[in-house]
GROMACS .gro file of C-alpha atoms in nm:
model
  325
    1MET     CA    1   1.640  -0.742  -1.970
    2ARG     CA    2   1.574  -0.978  -1.699
    3ALA     CA    3   1.218  -1.017  -1.597
    4ALA     CA    4   1.001  -1.230  -1.341
    5VAL     CA    5   0.703  -1.308  -1.533
    6TYR     CA    6   0.389  -1.565  -1.477
    7ARG     CA    7   0.146  -1.675  -1.822
    8ARG     CA    8  -0.121  -1.777  -1.597
    9PRO     CA    9  -0.252  -1.796  -1.244
   10GLY     CA   10  -0.118  -2.017  -0.982
   11PRO     CA   11   0.118  -2.090  -0.695
   12ALA     CA   12   0.393  -1.880  -0.707
   13ALA     CA   13   0.663  -2.194  -0.719
   14GLU     CA   14   0.480  -2.312  -1.004
   15VAL     CA   15   0.414  -2.012  -1.219
   16PHE     CA   16   0.667  -1.783  -1.179
   17GLU     CA   17   0.974  -1.770  -1.512
   18ILE     CA   18   1.288  -1.559  -1.496
   19VAL     CA   19   1.338  -1.480  -1.859
   20GLU     CA   20   1.473  -1.236  -2.070
   21LEU     CA   21   1.269  -0.972  -2.271
   22ASP     CA   22   1.293  -0.710  -2.531
   23VAL     CA   23   1.335  -0.363  -2.315
   24PRO     CA   24   1.008  -0.173  -2.399
   25GLU     CA   25   1.003   0.157  -2.518
   26PRO     CA   26   0.795   0.428  -2.355
   27GLY     CA   27   0.528   0.596  -2.549
   28PRO     CA   28   0.341   0.897  -2.535
   29GLY     CA   29   0.300   1.028  -2.192
   30GLU     CA   30   0.483   0.716  -2.058
   31VAL     CA   31   0.828   0.691  -1.920
   32ARG     CA   32   1.082   0.389  -1.875
   33LEU     CA   33   1.249   0.346  -1.533
   34ARG     CA   34   1.570   0.126  -1.460
   35MET     CA   35   1.423  -0.067  -1.131
   36VAL     CA   36   1.605  -0.013  -0.812
   37THR     CA   37   1.357  -0.205  -0.621
   38SER     CA   38   1.053  -0.360  -0.643
   39GLY     CA   39   0.780  -0.364  -0.337
   40ILE     CA   40   0.578  -0.694  -0.314
   41ASN     CA   41   0.168  -0.620  -0.192
   42PRO     CA   42  -0.077  -0.841  -0.088
   43THR     CA   43  -0.269  -0.743  -0.401
   44ASP     CA   44   0.051  -0.860  -0.589
   45TRP     CA   45   0.027  -1.213  -0.468
   46LYS     CA   46  -0.339  -1.259  -0.457
   47THR     CA   47  -0.365  -1.147  -0.834
   48ARG     CA   48  -0.102  -1.388  -0.916
   49ALA     CA   49  -0.240  -1.671  -0.740
   50GLY     CA   50  -0.569  -1.610  -0.923
   51LEU     CA   51  -0.791  -1.479  -0.662
   52THR     CA   52  -0.864  -1.114  -0.838
   53ARG     CA   53  -1.076  -1.148  -1.197
   54ARG     CA   54  -0.731  -0.984  -1.366
   55ARG     CA   55  -0.550  -1.209  -1.575
   56PRO     CA   56  -0.203  -1.218  -1.768
   57ASP     CA   57  -0.224  -1.098  -2.148
   58GLY     CA   58   0.018  -1.351  -2.267
   59PHE     CA   59   0.222  -1.272  -1.949
   60GLN     CA   60   0.282  -1.016  -1.687
   61VAL     CA   61   0.544  -0.878  -1.473
   62PRO     CA   62   0.414  -0.811  -1.166
   63HIS     CA   63   0.440  -0.555  -0.885
   64HIS     CA   64   0.267  -0.213  -0.874
   65ASP     CA   65   0.545  -0.053  -0.641
   66GLY     CA   66   0.932   0.010  -0.695
   67ALA     CA   67   1.182   0.287  -0.674
   68GLY     CA   68   1.435   0.343  -0.986
   69VAL     CA   69   1.588   0.576  -1.238
   70VAL     CA   70   1.415   0.757  -1.530
   71ASP     CA   71   1.597   0.586  -1.789
   72ALA     CA   72   1.365   0.738  -2.131
   73VAL     CA   73   1.092   0.982  -2.149
   74GLY     CA   74   0.807   0.917  -2.396
   75SER     CA   75   0.641   1.237  -2.565
   76ASP     CA   76   0.403   1.442  -2.386
   77VAL     CA   77   0.585   1.417  -2.069
   78ALA     CA   78   0.641   1.666  -1.846
   79GLY     CA   79   0.827   1.719  -1.520
   80LEU     CA   80   1.034   1.452  -1.496
   81ALA     CA   81   1.363   1.416  -1.692
   82VAL     CA   82   1.644   1.115  -1.741
   83GLY     CA   83   1.818   1.043  -1.441
   84GLN     CA   84   1.559   1.135  -1.188
   85ARG     CA   85   1.466   0.914  -0.857
   86VAL     CA   86   1.117   0.805  -0.878
   87TRP     CA   87   0.866   0.587  -0.705
   88THR     CA   88   0.587   0.455  -0.889
   89TYR     CA   89   0.233   0.313  -0.805
   90LEU     CA   90  -0.004   0.103  -0.968
   91ALA     CA   91   0.261  -0.011  -1.222
   92ALA     CA   92   0.137  -0.351  -1.303
   93TYR     CA   93  -0.238  -0.226  -1.338
   94ARG     CA   94  -0.350  -0.302  -1.740
   95ASN     CA   95  -0.015  -0.279  -1.829
   96ARG     CA   96   0.178  -0.621  -1.835
   97TYR     CA   97   0.542  -0.429  -1.699
   98GLY     CA   98   0.567  -0.417  -1.374
   99THR     CA   99   0.853  -0.366  -1.153
  100ALA     CA  100   0.958  -0.699  -1.130
  101ALA     CA  101   1.218  -0.640  -1.405
  102GLU     CA  102   1.544  -0.493  -1.452
  103TYR     CA  103   1.346  -0.227  -1.669
  104ALA     CA  104   0.944  -0.086  -1.647
  105VAL     CA  105   0.735   0.123  -1.862
  106LEU     CA  106   0.432   0.257  -1.713
  107PRO     CA  107   0.231   0.647  -1.759
  108ALA     CA  108   0.454   0.939  -1.638
  109VAL     CA  109   0.196   0.988  -1.369
  110GLN     CA  110   0.218   0.720  -1.178
  111ALA     CA  111   0.652   0.777  -1.124
  112VAL     CA  112   0.684   1.007  -0.866
  113PRO     CA  113   0.962   1.195  -0.767
  114LEU     CA  114   1.133   1.076  -0.488
  115PRO     CA  115   1.390   1.317  -0.231
  116ASP     CA  116   1.718   1.321  -0.214
  117GLY     CA  117   1.744   1.187   0.135
  118ALA     CA  118   1.486   0.939   0.074
  119SER     CA  119   1.574   0.554   0.002
  120ALA     CA  120   1.518   0.314  -0.273
  121ASP     CA  121   1.353   0.105  -0.012
  122LEU     CA  122   1.134   0.365   0.145
  123GLY     CA  123   1.007   0.446  -0.210
  124ALA     CA  124   0.928   0.069  -0.289
  125CYS     CA  125   0.718   0.111   0.063
  126LEU     CA  126   0.466   0.363  -0.080
  127GLY     CA  127   0.261   0.327  -0.371
  128VAL     CA  128  -0.027   0.074  -0.273
  129PRO     CA  129   0.009   0.153   0.104
  130ALA     CA  130   0.082   0.502   0.150
  131LEU     CA  131  -0.219   0.627  -0.132
  132THR     CA  132  -0.431   0.377   0.044
  133ALA     CA  133  -0.417   0.498   0.393
  134ALA     CA  134  -0.465   0.865   0.281
  135HIS     CA  135  -0.789   0.794   0.072
  136CYS     CA  136  -0.882   0.639   0.401
  137LEU     CA  137  -0.802   0.933   0.595
  138GLY     CA  138  -1.013   1.162   0.408
  139GLY     CA  139  -0.771   1.211   0.078
  140SER     CA  140  -0.581   1.543   0.220
  141PRO     CA  141  -0.436   1.615   0.554
  142GLU     CA  142  -0.730   1.901   0.598
  143ALA     CA  143  -0.973   1.601   0.682
  144VAL     CA  144  -0.792   1.493   0.944
  145LYS     CA  145  -0.599   1.802   1.122
  146GLY     CA  146  -0.700   1.814   1.462
  147ARG     CA  147  -0.905   1.531   1.479
  148THR     CA  148  -0.890   1.171   1.667
  149VAL     CA  149  -0.854   0.911   1.420
  150LEU     CA  150  -0.834   0.524   1.509
  151VAL     CA  151  -0.579   0.282   1.301
  152ALA     CA  152  -0.720  -0.063   1.338
  153GLY     CA  153  -0.345  -0.310   1.289
  154GLY     CA  154  -0.097   0.001   1.328
  155ALA     CA  155   0.158  -0.223   1.264
  156GLY     CA  156   0.056  -0.320   0.904
  157ALA     CA  157   0.154  -0.122   0.579
  158VAL     CA  158  -0.150   0.050   0.569
  159GLY     CA  159  -0.182   0.114   0.898
  160HIS     CA  160   0.193   0.197   0.888
  161TYR     CA  161   0.100   0.516   0.668
  162ALA     CA  162  -0.223   0.585   0.790
  163ILE     CA  163  -0.034   0.667   1.143
  164GLU     CA  164   0.225   0.872   0.990
  165LEU     CA  165   0.010   1.051   0.724
  166ALA     CA  166  -0.255   1.158   1.037
  167LYS     CA  167   0.030   1.286   1.230
  168HIS     CA  168   0.196   1.452   0.943
  169ALA     CA  169  -0.172   1.633   0.923
  170GLY     CA  170  -0.189   1.734   1.296
  171ALA     CA  171  -0.402   1.459   1.424
  172GLU     CA  172  -0.426   1.264   1.736
  173VAL     CA  173  -0.352   0.886   1.621
  174VAL     CA  174  -0.440   0.542   1.839
  175ALA     CA  175  -0.344   0.259   1.697
  176THR     CA  176  -0.476  -0.087   1.799
  177VAL     CA  177  -0.226  -0.388   1.778
  178SER     CA  178  -0.219  -0.735   1.827
  179SER     CA  179   0.149  -0.785   1.996
  180ASP     CA  180   0.397  -0.632   2.201
  181GLU     CA  181   0.653  -0.647   1.895
  182LYS     CA  182   0.359  -0.451   1.680
  183ARG     CA  183   0.307  -0.204   1.988
  184THR     CA  184   0.656  -0.102   1.944
  185LEU     CA  185   0.619  -0.028   1.508
  186ALA     CA  186   0.298   0.137   1.590
  187LEU     CA  187   0.498   0.330   1.853
  188GLU     CA  188   0.772   0.399   1.604
  189ALA     CA  189   0.565   0.511   1.341
  190GLY     CA  190   0.413   0.772   1.589
  191ALA     CA  191   0.099   0.666   1.717
  192ASP     CA  192   0.035   0.874   2.056
  193HIS     CA  193  -0.143   0.567   2.213
  194VAL     CA  194  -0.149   0.176   2.111
  195VAL     CA  195  -0.365  -0.049   2.262
  196LEU     CA  196  -0.374  -0.411   2.271
  197HIS     CA  197  -0.674  -0.548   2.108
  198THR     CA  198  -0.665  -0.870   2.337
  199GLU     CA  199  -0.693  -0.611   2.609
  200PRO     CA  200  -1.020  -0.682   2.825
  201ASP     CA  201  -1.272  -0.360   2.773
  202VAL     CA  202  -1.087  -0.232   2.453
  203ALA     CA  203  -1.342   0.047   2.402
  204ARG     CA  204  -1.327   0.163   2.743
  205ARG     CA  205  -0.975   0.198   2.717
  206ILE     CA  206  -1.000   0.406   2.382
  207GLY     CA  207  -1.272   0.605   2.511
  208ASP     CA  208  -1.045   0.667   2.862
  209LEU     CA  209  -0.759   0.808   2.612
  210VAL     CA  210  -0.880   1.021   2.319
  211GLY     CA  211  -1.254   1.047   2.405
  212GLY     CA  212  -1.486   0.996   2.083
  213VAL     CA  213  -1.275   0.907   1.742
  214ASP     CA  214  -1.369   1.077   1.408
  215ARG     CA  215  -1.235   0.851   1.196
  216VAL     CA  216  -1.138   0.474   1.202
  217VAL     CA  217  -0.889   0.359   0.925
  218GLU     CA  218  -1.006  -0.051   0.953
  219VAL     CA  219  -0.843  -0.343   0.851
  220ALA     CA  220  -1.106  -0.583   0.980
  221PRO     CA  221  -1.442  -0.466   0.985
  222ALA     CA  222  -1.624  -0.788   1.054
  223ALA     CA  223  -1.424  -0.861   1.374
  224ASN     CA  224  -1.395  -0.482   1.457
  225MET     CA  225  -1.729  -0.308   1.393
  226GLU     CA  226  -1.894  -0.341   1.730
  227LEU     CA  227  -1.562  -0.144   1.887
  228ASP     CA  228  -1.569   0.108   1.611
  229LEU     CA  229  -1.882   0.191   1.646
  230ALA     CA  230  -1.867   0.187   2.032
  231VAL     CA  231  -1.543   0.474   2.053
  232LEU     CA  232  -1.697   0.618   1.699
  233ALA     CA  233  -1.770   1.014   1.776
  234PRO     CA  234  -2.162   1.135   1.647
  235GLY     CA  235  -2.097   1.216   1.246
  236GLY     CA  236  -1.763   1.012   1.242
  237THR     CA  237  -1.642   0.786   0.921
  238ILE     CA  238  -1.509   0.453   0.921
  239SER     CA  239  -1.290   0.395   0.616
  240THR     CA  240  -1.215   0.002   0.533
  241TYR     CA  241  -1.000  -0.141   0.277
  242ALA     CA  242  -1.038  -0.503   0.334
  243ALA     CA  243  -1.262  -0.727   0.132
  244GLU     CA  244  -1.450  -0.904   0.379
  245PRO     CA  245  -1.614  -1.202   0.232
  246GLU     CA  246  -1.941  -1.134   0.445
  247LEU     CA  247  -2.002  -0.819   0.649
  248ARG     CA  248  -2.330  -0.813   0.880
  249LEU     CA  249  -2.391  -0.397   0.978
  250ALA     CA  250  -2.623  -0.301   1.303
  251GLY     CA  251  -2.840  -0.025   1.109
  252GLY     CA  252  -2.971   0.114   1.453
  253PRO     CA  253  -2.639   0.224   1.570
  254LEU     CA  254  -2.476   0.335   1.219
  255MET     CA  255  -2.809   0.522   1.165
  256SER     CA  256  -2.840   0.722   1.539
  257GLY     CA  257  -2.484   0.804   1.480
  258ASN     CA  258  -2.484   0.946   1.175
  259VAL     CA  259  -2.186   0.742   1.044
  260THR     CA  260  -1.991   0.701   0.681
  261LEU     CA  261  -1.911   0.377   0.597
  262GLN     CA  262  -1.671   0.362   0.350
  263PHE     CA  263  -1.503   0.142   0.099
  264VAL     CA  264  -1.171   0.179  -0.053
  265LEU     CA  265  -1.002   0.022  -0.326
  266LEU     CA  266  -0.729   0.174  -0.498
  267TYR     CA  267  -0.788   0.033  -0.829
  268GLY     CA  268  -1.123   0.198  -0.867
  269LEU     CA  269  -1.045   0.589  -0.721
  270ALA     CA  270  -1.076   0.905  -0.992
  271ALA     CA  271  -0.784   1.024  -1.131
  272GLU     CA  272  -0.829   1.309  -0.914
  273GLN     CA  273  -0.881   1.126  -0.602
  274LEU     CA  274  -0.527   0.930  -0.669
  275ALA     CA  275  -0.376   1.301  -0.758
  276SER     CA  276  -0.468   1.434  -0.408
  277ALA     CA  277  -0.304   1.103  -0.207
  278VAL     CA  278   0.002   1.135  -0.417
  279ARG     CA  279   0.048   1.512  -0.334
  280TRP     CA  280  -0.036   1.398   0.073
  281THR     CA  281   0.214   1.133  -0.009
  282SER     CA  282   0.468   1.365  -0.144
  283ASP     CA  283   0.421   1.630   0.096
  284ALA     CA  284   0.499   1.430   0.416
  285LEU     CA  285   0.756   1.234   0.205
  286ALA     CA  286   0.955   1.564   0.151
  287VAL     CA  287   0.965   1.701   0.505
  288GLY     CA  288   1.113   1.328   0.610
  289GLY     CA  289   0.732   1.236   0.791
  290LEU     CA  290   0.729   0.898   0.628
  291THR     CA  291   0.918   0.597   0.715
  292ALA     CA  292   1.041   0.298   0.539
  293LEU     CA  293   0.853  -0.038   0.695
  294PRO     CA  294   1.091  -0.341   0.808
  295VAL     CA  295   1.204  -0.450   0.495
  296VAL     CA  296   1.368  -0.779   0.387
  297GLY     CA  297   1.560  -0.809   0.024
  298TYR     CA  298   1.516  -1.074  -0.203
  299PRO     CA  299   1.715  -1.098  -0.575
  300LEU     CA  300   1.503  -1.110  -0.890
  301ALA     CA  301   1.526  -1.504  -0.930
  302GLN     CA  302   1.393  -1.574  -0.590
  303VAL     CA  303   1.056  -1.357  -0.682
  304ALA     CA  304   0.843  -1.699  -0.553
  305ALA     CA  305   0.969  -1.721  -0.267
  306ALA     CA  306   0.933  -1.355  -0.206
  307HIS     CA  307   0.586  -1.420  -0.278
  308ASP     CA  308   0.550  -1.658  -0.054
  309ARG     CA  309   0.694  -1.488   0.234
  310VAL     CA  310   0.432  -1.210   0.157
  311GLU     CA  311   0.122  -1.448   0.197
  312GLU     CA  312   0.293  -1.590   0.502
  313GLY     CA  313   0.171  -1.237   0.645
  314PHE     CA  314   0.557  -1.068   0.682
  315VAL     CA  315   0.503  -0.833   0.883
  316GLY     CA  316   0.679  -0.512   0.698
  317LYS     CA  317   0.781  -0.508   0.317
  318VAL     CA  318   0.922  -0.773   0.099
  319VAL     CA  319   1.119  -0.634  -0.192
  320LEU     CA  320   1.323  -0.760  -0.490
  321ARG     CA  321   1.600  -0.625  -0.618
  322PRO     CA  322   1.643  -0.635  -0.970
  323GLY     CA  323   1.985  -0.577  -1.036
  324GLU     CA  324   2.106  -0.830  -0.802
  325LYS     CA  325   2.199  -1.214  -0.919
   0.00000   0.00000   0.00000
């Protein structure tokens, strides 16, 4: 099979190779997928660049997310069959066969049925962003049903799915964005209210729109903590998925507001927490509650350019199409 690999961390153009590998065989509890679309997340380029502790075991086929078709099933696998369309999550975690190849092998639990009406592009957009959003929202629809949610960075990948999952659960959603273009994206995702964070007195604007906020999904806690505390209702929760190099906290407002501050990293979640996030995502997907981000596609041979596009901050989803030349 053709695959994109890197053998050491470094700049994309220097370390990526397109190689021929033997098609891997699924072991017990695993499935093999013929990949249609491979989604790229910031965690993928950061790992390849050496910004995390993970290093290749000989070689690494990158990318956690994607959509494909079950090609072979190992022993002890139930609920999946050859020919079934699926989406993936965390495919490259502790596994050298990620989704940036014509075939991928991964634990069957990380291949989730993709409804007939959902495109491969949509399937490749889910994974890390949607599951992170679901956990930041409390892990199940009941956590935010009838509540008010503030999504910071509502045009980003996690922000997009935080809006859609919160609306699926019956929450009222206000999002902050940095431009009119991103305002349009957040409104299209279903946000009830969208506020430019550059507007004067943003906290009062949010308060006028929704009153107190029960939960914040936060992309930039260092920059936004003062705003979050200003709009958070007593007993509220701030869930952040950002790896800030330094975060200073105002202990008084946090304590007086009985605030819960939650840090979320998908890799460290327990199996039952991941399963809960997958269920919510799948349920929303089944009723048409989730949509694809703006997608730009590259053939496998242009994996370095695709990584550079993500690293440059493309608003939407960059994907590889392993079957394209």
